[in-house]
Short mmCIF file of N, CA and C in Angstrom, two decimals:
data_model
loop_
_atom_site.label_atom_id
_atom_site.label_comp_id
_atom_site.label_asym_id
_atom_site.label_seq_id
_atom_site.Cartn_x
_atom_site.Cartn_y
_atom_site.Cartn_z
N MET E 80 41.57 23.72 -18.45
CA MET E 80 40.17 23.75 -19.21
C MET E 80 40.33 23.21 -20.61
N THR E 81 41.24 23.93 -21.29
CA THR E 81 41.58 23.65 -22.72
C THR E 81 41.90 22.32 -22.97
N GLN E 82 42.72 21.56 -21.92
CA GLN E 82 42.89 20.19 -22.18
C GLN E 82 41.67 19.30 -22.02
N ASP E 83 40.87 19.72 -21.17
CA ASP E 83 39.54 18.85 -21.00
C ASP E 83 38.75 18.95 -22.29
N LEU E 84 38.66 20.21 -22.83
CA LEU E 84 37.54 20.19 -24.20
C LEU E 84 38.13 19.82 -25.17
N LEU E 85 39.48 20.13 -25.49
CA LEU E 85 40.11 19.92 -26.82
C LEU E 85 40.87 18.66 -26.78
N GLY E 86 41.25 18.13 -25.46
CA GLY E 86 42.12 16.95 -25.58
C GLY E 86 41.60 15.55 -26.30
N PRO E 87 40.36 15.45 -26.26
CA PRO E 87 39.97 14.24 -27.02
C PRO E 87 40.17 14.46 -28.54
N LEU E 88 40.10 15.69 -28.95
CA LEU E 88 40.16 16.02 -30.28
C LEU E 88 41.67 16.17 -30.80
N ILE E 89 42.43 16.68 -30.10
CA ILE E 89 43.96 17.04 -30.52
C ILE E 89 44.66 16.27 -29.39
N THR E 90 45.05 15.03 -29.60
CA THR E 90 45.58 14.26 -28.67
C THR E 90 47.22 14.66 -28.31
N SER E 91 47.80 15.20 -29.08
CA SER E 91 49.10 15.79 -28.73
C SER E 91 49.12 17.01 -27.88
N LYS E 92 49.77 16.72 -26.81
CA LYS E 92 49.64 17.96 -25.72
C LYS E 92 50.38 18.94 -26.24
N THR E 93 51.58 18.75 -26.74
CA THR E 93 52.55 19.64 -27.30
C THR E 93 51.78 20.51 -28.34
N ARG E 94 51.09 19.81 -29.52
CA ARG E 94 50.25 20.54 -30.51
C ARG E 94 49.35 21.37 -29.94
N LEU E 95 48.70 20.86 -28.87
CA LEU E 95 47.50 21.79 -28.10
C LEU E 95 48.16 23.00 -27.56
N LYS E 96 49.32 22.80 -26.96
CA LYS E 96 49.88 24.04 -26.37
C LYS E 96 50.23 24.86 -27.34
N LEU E 97 50.91 24.44 -28.57
CA LEU E 97 51.21 25.52 -29.64
C LEU E 97 49.98 26.15 -30.23
N LEU E 98 48.87 25.31 -30.54
CA LEU E 98 47.88 25.89 -30.95
C LEU E 98 47.29 27.08 -29.98
N LEU E 99 47.32 26.97 -28.78
CA LEU E 99 46.84 27.89 -27.72
C LEU E 99 47.77 29.21 -27.96
N ARG E 100 49.16 28.79 -27.73
CA ARG E 100 50.09 29.81 -27.91
C ARG E 100 50.11 30.89 -29.05
N PHE E 101 49.79 30.08 -30.28
CA PHE E 101 49.54 31.03 -31.46
C PHE E 101 48.35 31.54 -31.63
N PHE E 102 47.28 30.90 -31.37
CA PHE E 102 46.06 31.29 -31.82
C PHE E 102 45.15 32.42 -30.72
N VAL E 103 45.69 32.38 -29.45
CA VAL E 103 45.03 33.25 -28.68
C VAL E 103 45.17 34.75 -29.01
N ASN E 104 46.62 34.91 -29.44
CA ASN E 104 47.21 36.14 -29.94
C ASN E 104 47.85 35.84 -31.24
N GLN E 105 47.27 36.06 -32.34
CA GLN E 105 47.65 35.78 -33.55
C GLN E 105 48.87 36.69 -34.11
N ASP E 106 49.24 37.63 -33.21
CA ASP E 106 50.33 38.68 -33.42
C ASP E 106 51.66 37.94 -33.00
N LEU E 107 51.56 37.15 -31.99
CA LEU E 107 52.73 36.67 -31.55
C LEU E 107 53.58 35.53 -32.44
N SER E 108 54.89 35.66 -32.45
CA SER E 108 55.69 34.72 -33.02
C SER E 108 56.68 33.96 -32.10
N GLY E 109 57.22 33.02 -32.67
CA GLY E 109 58.09 32.35 -31.74
C GLY E 109 58.98 31.36 -32.67
N TYR E 110 60.19 31.11 -31.82
CA TYR E 110 61.23 30.46 -32.21
C TYR E 110 61.34 28.96 -31.73
N LEU E 111 61.94 27.92 -32.17
CA LEU E 111 61.94 26.47 -31.40
C LEU E 111 62.46 26.49 -29.95
N GLN E 112 63.53 27.02 -29.69
CA GLN E 112 64.20 26.89 -28.44
C GLN E 112 63.23 27.97 -27.58
N GLY E 113 62.84 28.96 -27.96
CA GLY E 113 61.99 29.83 -26.95
C GLY E 113 60.92 29.23 -26.82
N LEU E 114 60.02 28.67 -27.73
CA LEU E 114 58.77 27.82 -27.48
C LEU E 114 58.90 26.84 -26.38
N SER E 115 60.15 26.09 -26.74
CA SER E 115 60.48 24.91 -25.88
C SER E 115 60.61 25.32 -24.17
N LYS E 116 60.99 26.42 -24.09
CA LYS E 116 61.30 27.15 -22.83
C LYS E 116 59.85 27.43 -22.30
N GLU E 117 59.27 28.35 -23.22
CA GLU E 117 57.92 28.80 -22.59
C GLU E 117 56.91 27.95 -22.38
N LEU E 118 56.95 26.87 -23.13
CA LEU E 118 55.76 25.84 -22.94
C LEU E 118 56.25 24.54 -22.14
N ASN E 119 57.56 24.68 -21.41
CA ASN E 119 58.18 23.58 -20.95
C ASN E 119 57.79 22.23 -21.57
N GLU E 120 58.46 22.11 -22.83
CA GLU E 120 58.28 20.95 -23.65
C GLU E 120 59.65 20.68 -24.09
N ASN E 121 59.82 19.43 -24.24
CA ASN E 121 61.15 18.99 -25.01
C ASN E 121 61.15 19.73 -26.57
N SER E 122 62.37 20.35 -26.87
CA SER E 122 62.58 20.92 -28.05
C SER E 122 62.26 19.84 -29.44
N ASN E 123 62.51 18.76 -29.40
CA ASN E 123 62.30 17.74 -30.16
C ASN E 123 60.61 17.64 -30.66
N SER E 124 59.97 17.64 -29.36
CA SER E 124 58.35 17.42 -29.49
C SER E 124 57.87 18.71 -30.26
N ILE E 125 58.40 19.86 -29.81
CA ILE E 125 57.95 21.05 -30.37
C ILE E 125 58.40 21.10 -31.90
N ARG E 126 59.68 20.86 -32.35
CA ARG E 126 60.02 20.72 -33.82
C ARG E 126 59.05 19.79 -34.45
N VAL E 127 58.83 18.82 -34.02
CA VAL E 127 57.84 17.67 -34.87
C VAL E 127 56.48 18.43 -34.90
N GLU E 128 55.98 19.03 -34.03
CA GLU E 128 54.58 19.61 -34.00
C GLU E 128 54.50 21.04 -34.79
N LEU E 129 55.93 21.74 -34.98
CA LEU E 129 55.71 23.03 -35.79
C LEU E 129 55.96 22.52 -37.15
N ASN E 130 56.60 21.64 -37.45
CA ASN E 130 56.63 21.02 -38.76
C ASN E 130 55.37 20.46 -39.43
N ARG E 131 54.57 19.76 -38.49
CA ARG E 131 53.26 19.26 -38.76
C ARG E 131 52.12 20.61 -39.14
N LEU E 132 52.32 21.59 -38.33
CA LEU E 132 51.57 22.87 -38.37
C LEU E 132 51.86 23.52 -39.47
N GLU E 133 53.10 23.59 -39.93
CA GLU E 133 53.67 24.27 -41.13
C GLU E 133 53.24 23.51 -42.26
N GLY E 134 53.34 22.43 -42.19
CA GLY E 134 53.19 21.45 -43.40
C GLY E 134 51.68 21.53 -43.75
N ALA E 135 50.94 21.87 -42.82
CA ALA E 135 49.41 21.75 -42.85
C ALA E 135 49.14 23.32 -43.31
N GLY E 136 49.96 24.31 -43.34
CA GLY E 136 49.69 25.66 -43.76
C GLY E 136 49.20 26.50 -42.59
N ILE E 137 48.95 25.95 -41.52
CA ILE E 137 48.32 26.69 -40.28
C ILE E 137 49.36 27.64 -39.87
N LEU E 138 50.51 27.40 -39.67
CA LEU E 138 51.79 28.09 -39.33
C LEU E 138 52.33 28.45 -40.46
N LYS E 139 53.15 29.78 -40.52
CA LYS E 139 54.04 30.02 -41.41
C LYS E 139 55.52 30.46 -41.05
N SER E 140 56.54 30.22 -41.55
CA SER E 140 57.83 30.56 -41.12
C SER E 140 58.55 31.76 -41.88
N SER E 141 59.41 32.30 -41.15
CA SER E 141 60.54 33.05 -41.91
C SER E 141 61.73 33.12 -41.00
N PHE E 142 62.88 33.60 -41.61
CA PHE E 142 64.18 33.70 -40.85
C PHE E 142 64.22 35.09 -40.38
N LYS E 143 64.58 35.01 -39.07
CA LYS E 143 65.09 36.40 -38.44
C LYS E 143 66.51 36.00 -37.83
N GLY E 144 67.47 36.38 -38.93
CA GLY E 144 68.88 36.11 -38.69
C GLY E 144 69.01 34.52 -38.80
N ARG E 145 69.43 33.74 -37.84
CA ARG E 145 69.59 32.29 -37.92
C ARG E 145 68.33 31.57 -37.19
N ARG E 146 67.50 32.54 -36.78
CA ARG E 146 66.30 31.70 -36.14
C ARG E 146 65.02 31.60 -37.11
N LYS E 147 64.57 30.44 -37.19
CA LYS E 147 63.08 30.34 -37.76
C LYS E 147 62.19 30.55 -36.94
N MET E 148 61.59 31.83 -37.50
CA MET E 148 60.50 32.36 -36.62
C MET E 148 59.04 31.88 -37.19
N TYR E 149 58.17 31.47 -36.27
CA TYR E 149 56.87 30.84 -36.72
C TYR E 149 55.81 31.77 -36.29
N GLN E 150 54.75 31.74 -37.04
CA GLN E 150 53.61 32.59 -36.58
C GLN E 150 52.29 32.07 -37.43
N VAL E 151 51.16 32.39 -36.95
CA VAL E 151 49.88 32.14 -37.67
C VAL E 151 49.98 32.54 -39.11
N ASN E 152 49.53 31.60 -40.10
CA ASN E 152 49.16 31.97 -41.43
C ASN E 152 47.61 32.40 -41.37
N THR E 153 47.52 33.85 -41.37
CA THR E 153 46.17 34.31 -41.14
C THR E 153 45.43 34.14 -42.47
N THR E 154 46.16 33.79 -43.56
CA THR E 154 45.37 33.72 -44.93
C THR E 154 44.80 32.03 -44.92
N HIS E 155 45.20 31.17 -44.05
CA HIS E 155 44.77 29.81 -43.95
C HIS E 155 43.13 29.88 -43.67
N PRO E 156 42.50 28.99 -44.50
CA PRO E 156 41.01 29.09 -44.27
C PRO E 156 40.40 28.88 -42.99
N LEU E 157 41.16 28.10 -42.21
CA LEU E 157 40.62 27.65 -40.71
C LEU E 157 41.26 28.63 -39.69
N ALA E 158 42.11 29.58 -40.13
CA ALA E 158 42.83 30.26 -38.91
C ALA E 158 41.94 31.20 -38.03
N THR E 159 40.63 31.71 -38.53
CA THR E 159 39.70 32.52 -37.82
C THR E 159 38.94 31.46 -36.93
N ASP E 160 38.59 30.23 -37.42
CA ASP E 160 37.84 29.31 -36.92
C ASP E 160 38.64 28.81 -35.70
N ILE E 161 39.93 28.35 -36.04
CA ILE E 161 40.77 27.83 -34.85
C ILE E 161 40.96 28.94 -33.63
N SER E 162 41.00 30.06 -34.06
CA SER E 162 41.15 31.35 -33.14
C SER E 162 39.85 31.36 -32.30
N LYS E 163 38.53 31.18 -32.75
CA LYS E 163 37.46 31.37 -32.23
C LYS E 163 37.30 29.98 -31.20
N ILE E 164 37.60 28.92 -31.65
CA ILE E 164 37.55 27.73 -30.86
C ILE E 164 38.42 27.87 -29.62
N ILE E 165 39.49 28.49 -29.74
CA ILE E 165 40.72 28.52 -28.73
C ILE E 165 40.07 29.62 -27.62
N ARG E 166 39.54 30.74 -28.27
CA ARG E 166 39.02 31.64 -27.35
C ARG E 166 37.68 31.26 -26.66
N LYS E 167 36.93 30.47 -27.06
CA LYS E 167 35.96 29.76 -26.45
C LYS E 167 36.30 28.98 -25.29
N VAL E 168 37.12 28.12 -25.65
CA VAL E 168 37.74 27.00 -24.51
C VAL E 168 38.36 27.51 -23.47
N THR E 169 39.17 28.81 -23.74
CA THR E 169 40.13 29.53 -22.65
C THR E 169 38.93 30.31 -21.80
N GLY E 170 37.98 30.65 -22.17
CA GLY E 170 36.91 31.48 -21.34
C GLY E 170 36.88 32.94 -21.81
N ILE E 171 37.65 33.35 -22.81
CA ILE E 171 37.78 34.68 -23.38
C ILE E 171 36.35 35.03 -23.87
N ASP E 172 35.87 34.33 -24.70
CA ASP E 172 34.40 34.64 -25.32
C ASP E 172 33.33 34.65 -24.20
N ALA E 173 33.30 33.86 -23.16
CA ALA E 173 32.35 34.05 -22.23
C ALA E 173 32.53 35.29 -21.38
N LEU E 174 33.69 35.61 -21.21
CA LEU E 174 33.91 36.95 -20.45
C LEU E 174 33.61 37.95 -21.19
N VAL E 175 34.04 38.14 -22.30
CA VAL E 175 33.43 39.27 -23.25
C VAL E 175 31.94 39.21 -23.49
N ASP E 176 31.22 38.03 -23.88
CA ASP E 176 29.86 38.12 -24.05
C ASP E 176 29.02 38.57 -22.72
N ARG E 177 29.55 37.98 -21.54
CA ARG E 177 28.65 38.37 -20.29
C ARG E 177 29.02 39.59 -19.75
N VAL E 178 30.35 40.13 -19.85
CA VAL E 178 30.43 41.41 -19.00
C VAL E 178 30.06 42.54 -19.99
N VAL E 179 30.31 42.45 -21.37
CA VAL E 179 30.37 43.37 -22.32
C VAL E 179 28.75 43.76 -22.43
N ALA E 180 27.98 42.68 -22.54
CA ALA E 180 26.57 42.83 -22.61
C ALA E 180 25.65 43.58 -21.42
N ARG E 181 26.34 43.41 -20.40
CA ARG E 181 25.72 43.95 -19.24
C ARG E 181 26.37 45.26 -18.72
N MET E 182 27.42 45.47 -19.21
CA MET E 182 28.10 46.80 -18.56
C MET E 182 27.75 48.20 -19.14
N GLY E 183 27.24 48.20 -20.33
CA GLY E 183 26.87 49.45 -21.01
C GLY E 183 27.84 50.13 -21.65
N LYS E 184 27.43 51.54 -21.60
CA LYS E 184 28.53 52.38 -22.48
C LYS E 184 29.67 52.92 -21.70
N GLU E 185 29.68 52.71 -20.38
CA GLU E 185 30.81 53.00 -19.44
C GLU E 185 32.13 52.16 -19.68
N LEU E 186 31.73 50.96 -20.22
CA LEU E 186 32.89 50.16 -20.55
C LEU E 186 33.46 50.39 -21.95
N GLN E 187 34.82 50.59 -22.01
CA GLN E 187 35.32 51.23 -23.36
C GLN E 187 36.21 49.92 -23.88
N GLN E 188 36.83 49.18 -23.06
CA GLN E 188 37.77 48.09 -23.47
C GLN E 188 37.90 46.99 -22.56
N VAL E 189 38.33 45.74 -23.21
CA VAL E 189 38.43 44.65 -22.30
C VAL E 189 39.69 44.16 -22.81
N TRP E 190 40.71 43.80 -21.72
CA TRP E 190 42.01 43.32 -22.06
C TRP E 190 42.18 42.16 -21.20
N ILE E 191 42.97 41.02 -21.81
CA ILE E 191 43.44 39.96 -21.21
C ILE E 191 45.05 40.15 -20.99
N CYS E 192 45.32 39.79 -19.65
CA CYS E 192 46.71 40.13 -19.35
C CYS E 192 47.36 38.71 -18.85
N GLY E 193 48.56 38.59 -18.34
CA GLY E 193 49.23 37.40 -17.74
C GLY E 193 49.56 36.45 -18.81
N GLN E 194 49.59 35.23 -18.27
CA GLN E 194 50.08 33.99 -18.92
C GLN E 194 49.10 33.91 -20.14
N LEU E 195 47.88 34.16 -20.27
CA LEU E 195 47.04 33.68 -21.38
C LEU E 195 47.20 34.61 -22.40
N ALA E 196 47.50 35.98 -22.25
CA ALA E 196 47.90 37.08 -23.22
C ALA E 196 49.01 36.45 -24.03
N LYS E 197 49.72 35.67 -23.44
CA LYS E 197 51.12 35.23 -24.24
C LYS E 197 50.71 34.00 -24.73
N GLY E 198 49.58 33.55 -24.52
CA GLY E 198 49.24 32.18 -25.27
C GLY E 198 49.65 30.97 -24.56
N ILE E 199 49.76 31.23 -23.07
CA ILE E 199 49.94 30.07 -22.29
C ILE E 199 48.86 29.73 -21.42
N GLU E 200 48.67 28.44 -21.32
CA GLU E 200 47.40 28.05 -20.39
C GLU E 200 47.73 28.42 -19.04
N SER E 201 46.46 28.97 -18.36
CA SER E 201 46.60 29.59 -16.83
C SER E 201 45.34 29.11 -16.13
N PRO E 202 45.31 28.83 -15.07
CA PRO E 202 44.11 28.72 -14.16
C PRO E 202 43.40 29.99 -13.87
N THR E 203 44.15 31.00 -14.03
CA THR E 203 43.44 32.33 -13.72
C THR E 203 43.63 33.21 -14.79
N LEU E 204 42.31 33.94 -15.01
CA LEU E 204 42.10 34.89 -16.27
C LEU E 204 42.27 36.17 -15.60
N GLU E 205 43.28 36.83 -16.18
CA GLU E 205 43.64 38.25 -15.85
C GLU E 205 43.11 39.15 -16.59
N VAL E 206 42.12 40.09 -16.20
CA VAL E 206 41.50 40.80 -17.05
C VAL E 206 41.59 42.53 -16.60
N LEU E 207 41.81 43.34 -17.78
CA LEU E 207 41.70 44.88 -17.30
C LEU E 207 40.41 45.20 -17.96
N LEU E 208 39.48 45.89 -17.28
CA LEU E 208 38.58 46.58 -17.79
C LEU E 208 38.77 48.04 -17.75
N VAL E 209 38.62 48.74 -19.13
CA VAL E 209 38.86 50.02 -19.05
C VAL E 209 37.65 50.71 -19.37
N GLY E 210 37.32 51.75 -18.46
CA GLY E 210 36.25 52.51 -18.65
C GLY E 210 36.17 53.48 -17.41
N LYS E 211 34.98 54.45 -17.43
CA LYS E 211 34.87 55.42 -16.50
C LYS E 211 33.60 55.18 -15.72
N GLY E 212 33.25 55.31 -14.49
CA GLY E 212 32.07 55.29 -14.00
C GLY E 212 31.44 53.90 -13.68
N LEU E 213 32.42 53.04 -13.79
CA LEU E 213 31.84 51.49 -13.73
C LEU E 213 31.56 51.08 -12.22
N ASP E 214 30.59 50.51 -11.94
CA ASP E 214 29.89 49.99 -10.79
C ASP E 214 30.71 49.00 -10.36
N MET E 215 31.64 49.11 -9.31
CA MET E 215 32.51 47.98 -8.75
C MET E 215 31.76 46.91 -8.28
N ASP E 216 30.56 47.05 -7.45
CA ASP E 216 29.90 45.86 -6.92
C ASP E 216 29.15 45.15 -7.98
N TYR E 217 28.73 45.68 -9.09
CA TYR E 217 28.10 45.00 -10.02
C TYR E 217 29.24 44.36 -11.03
N VAL E 218 30.44 44.75 -11.19
CA VAL E 218 31.49 44.20 -11.91
C VAL E 218 31.82 42.86 -11.11
N ALA E 219 32.01 43.09 -9.73
CA ALA E 219 32.45 41.96 -9.18
C ALA E 219 31.46 40.66 -9.03
N GLU E 220 30.07 41.18 -9.06
CA GLU E 220 28.96 40.18 -9.17
C GLU E 220 29.04 39.52 -10.47
N LEU E 221 29.46 40.47 -11.51
CA LEU E 221 29.40 39.67 -12.89
C LEU E 221 30.76 38.98 -12.98
N MET E 222 31.76 39.02 -12.65
CA MET E 222 33.02 38.37 -12.64
C MET E 222 32.70 36.95 -11.99
N SER E 223 32.05 37.01 -10.66
CA SER E 223 31.68 35.70 -10.04
C SER E 223 30.94 34.97 -10.86
N LYS E 224 30.01 35.47 -11.59
CA LYS E 224 29.18 34.74 -12.36
C LYS E 224 29.89 33.91 -13.58
N VAL E 225 30.87 34.74 -14.20
CA VAL E 225 31.83 34.25 -15.29
C VAL E 225 32.85 33.17 -14.69
N GLU E 226 33.11 33.34 -13.49
CA GLU E 226 33.93 32.48 -12.90
C GLU E 226 33.24 30.96 -12.75
N SER E 227 32.28 31.06 -12.37
CA SER E 227 31.63 29.68 -12.20
C SER E 227 31.26 29.14 -13.58
N THR E 228 30.80 30.06 -14.56
CA THR E 228 30.61 29.56 -15.89
C THR E 228 31.89 28.95 -16.55
N ILE E 229 33.13 29.57 -16.43
CA ILE E 229 34.12 29.07 -17.15
C ILE E 229 35.02 28.16 -16.23
N ASN E 230 34.69 28.07 -14.94
CA ASN E 230 35.49 27.11 -14.07
C ASN E 230 36.91 27.73 -13.86
N LYS E 231 37.22 29.08 -13.95
CA LYS E 231 38.43 29.52 -13.72
C LYS E 231 38.46 30.76 -12.81
N LYS E 232 39.39 31.02 -12.07
CA LYS E 232 39.71 32.06 -11.13
C LYS E 232 39.81 33.39 -12.00
N ILE E 233 39.12 34.40 -11.72
CA ILE E 233 39.26 35.74 -12.55
C ILE E 233 40.01 36.89 -11.81
N ASP E 234 41.11 37.36 -12.03
CA ASP E 234 41.60 38.50 -11.31
C ASP E 234 41.34 39.75 -12.25
N TYR E 235 40.70 40.70 -11.87
CA TYR E 235 40.27 41.97 -12.78
C TYR E 235 40.75 42.98 -11.96
N PHE E 236 40.99 43.95 -13.00
CA PHE E 236 41.54 45.37 -12.52
C PHE E 236 40.66 46.30 -13.43
N ILE E 237 40.41 47.42 -12.75
CA ILE E 237 39.44 48.29 -13.52
C ILE E 237 40.44 49.83 -13.45
N ALA E 238 40.30 50.51 -14.60
CA ALA E 238 41.16 51.65 -14.99
C ALA E 238 40.52 52.51 -15.78
N PRO E 239 40.71 53.77 -15.86
CA PRO E 239 40.18 54.71 -16.78
C PRO E 239 40.72 54.55 -18.05
N ALA E 240 41.99 53.97 -18.18
CA ALA E 240 42.71 53.98 -19.40
C ALA E 240 43.71 52.69 -19.31
N ALA E 241 44.11 52.13 -20.55
CA ALA E 241 45.23 51.00 -20.37
C ALA E 241 46.45 51.83 -20.53
N SER E 242 47.47 51.73 -19.60
CA SER E 242 48.66 52.36 -19.42
C SER E 242 49.63 51.71 -20.68
N GLU E 243 50.72 52.26 -20.97
CA GLU E 243 51.52 51.81 -22.03
C GLU E 243 52.04 50.43 -21.85
N SER E 244 52.29 50.22 -20.54
CA SER E 244 52.92 48.93 -20.19
C SER E 244 51.60 47.68 -20.42
N GLN E 245 50.47 48.23 -20.03
CA GLN E 245 49.36 47.17 -20.23
C GLN E 245 49.31 46.93 -21.65
N ARG E 246 49.27 47.96 -22.39
CA ARG E 246 49.03 47.92 -23.88
C ARG E 246 50.03 47.01 -24.58
N GLU E 247 51.31 46.84 -24.02
CA GLU E 247 52.44 46.00 -24.65
C GLU E 247 52.18 44.80 -24.14
N ASN E 248 51.57 44.52 -22.85
CA ASN E 248 51.79 43.09 -22.30
C ASN E 248 50.43 42.46 -22.23
N CYS E 249 49.39 43.14 -22.67
CA CYS E 249 48.20 42.62 -22.43
C CYS E 249 47.50 42.43 -24.06
N LEU E 250 46.48 41.68 -24.07
CA LEU E 250 45.79 41.57 -25.40
C LEU E 250 44.45 42.24 -25.39
N LEU E 251 44.15 42.95 -26.18
CA LEU E 251 42.98 43.51 -26.53
C LEU E 251 41.85 42.82 -26.90
N VAL E 252 40.86 42.48 -26.13
CA VAL E 252 39.76 41.30 -26.78
C VAL E 252 38.59 41.96 -27.10
N TRP E 253 38.20 43.33 -26.78
CA TRP E 253 36.98 43.95 -27.12
C TRP E 253 37.44 45.46 -26.86
N ASP E 254 36.88 46.12 -27.94
CA ASP E 254 37.13 47.73 -27.97
C ASP E 254 36.05 48.37 -28.35
N GLY E 255 35.22 48.84 -27.51
CA GLY E 255 34.01 49.74 -27.73
C GLY E 255 32.96 49.28 -28.80
N GLY E 256 32.56 47.78 -28.66
CA GLY E 256 31.80 47.22 -29.45
C GLY E 256 32.37 46.30 -30.61
N VAL E 257 33.62 46.31 -30.47
CA VAL E 257 34.18 45.44 -31.59
C VAL E 257 34.96 44.26 -30.85
N SER E 258 34.71 42.96 -31.14
CA SER E 258 35.63 41.90 -30.62
C SER E 258 36.94 41.91 -31.34
N ARG E 259 37.95 41.51 -30.80
CA ARG E 259 39.16 41.47 -31.60
C ARG E 259 39.48 40.12 -31.72
#
C-alpha cells in the first residue's frame, strides 16, 4: 500500500523503504549492512539513499564503535510531517482514528507489533489492544471495517496489559487519549 500511494512521489524504492523504516518508529536506528539485510536491498543502493537523506538533514548519523548509525533528525522541520504521512499510508492512523473513537474508556492503549513496528512494510497489521472489559464482538466488527478501509489484513490481540516483551517489540501508537 505504501508503494501505491507514495511511489509516484518518491520514485526510489530504496528511499521509500528507508523512510518507512525510520519514520514509523523514530526511535529506531540502523547501520548500512543491517539495513541492507533488513530491507533486502543492495548495500550500495542503501548507502546512496542514506547519504541523500543525511545530506538533506532528514537523517543524522553518529558512530558506535566502527559502525555509522543512522536515525531520524527529529529537529528537521519536516520530521513530524513525514512521520504523519508514513503513518497515514501504512494504515496506522486509520486504525487509531476508527478504533479509539468507538471503543470508549475501556481501551487504554493501542500497540503496533510485527514487521511494521520495525519499520518494514507488511501486508498484515498486527495490533495489540490493551484494556479491560472490551467487547470482543464489537472489536471484531471494528477491525473488519478498518481492514476494508486500509486494504490490509489485521491480526489483533486483546490483553489487560502489555507484557514486557510486547513493550520491547511493539510500537505504542496511542496511550489513553494521546497519539504517539
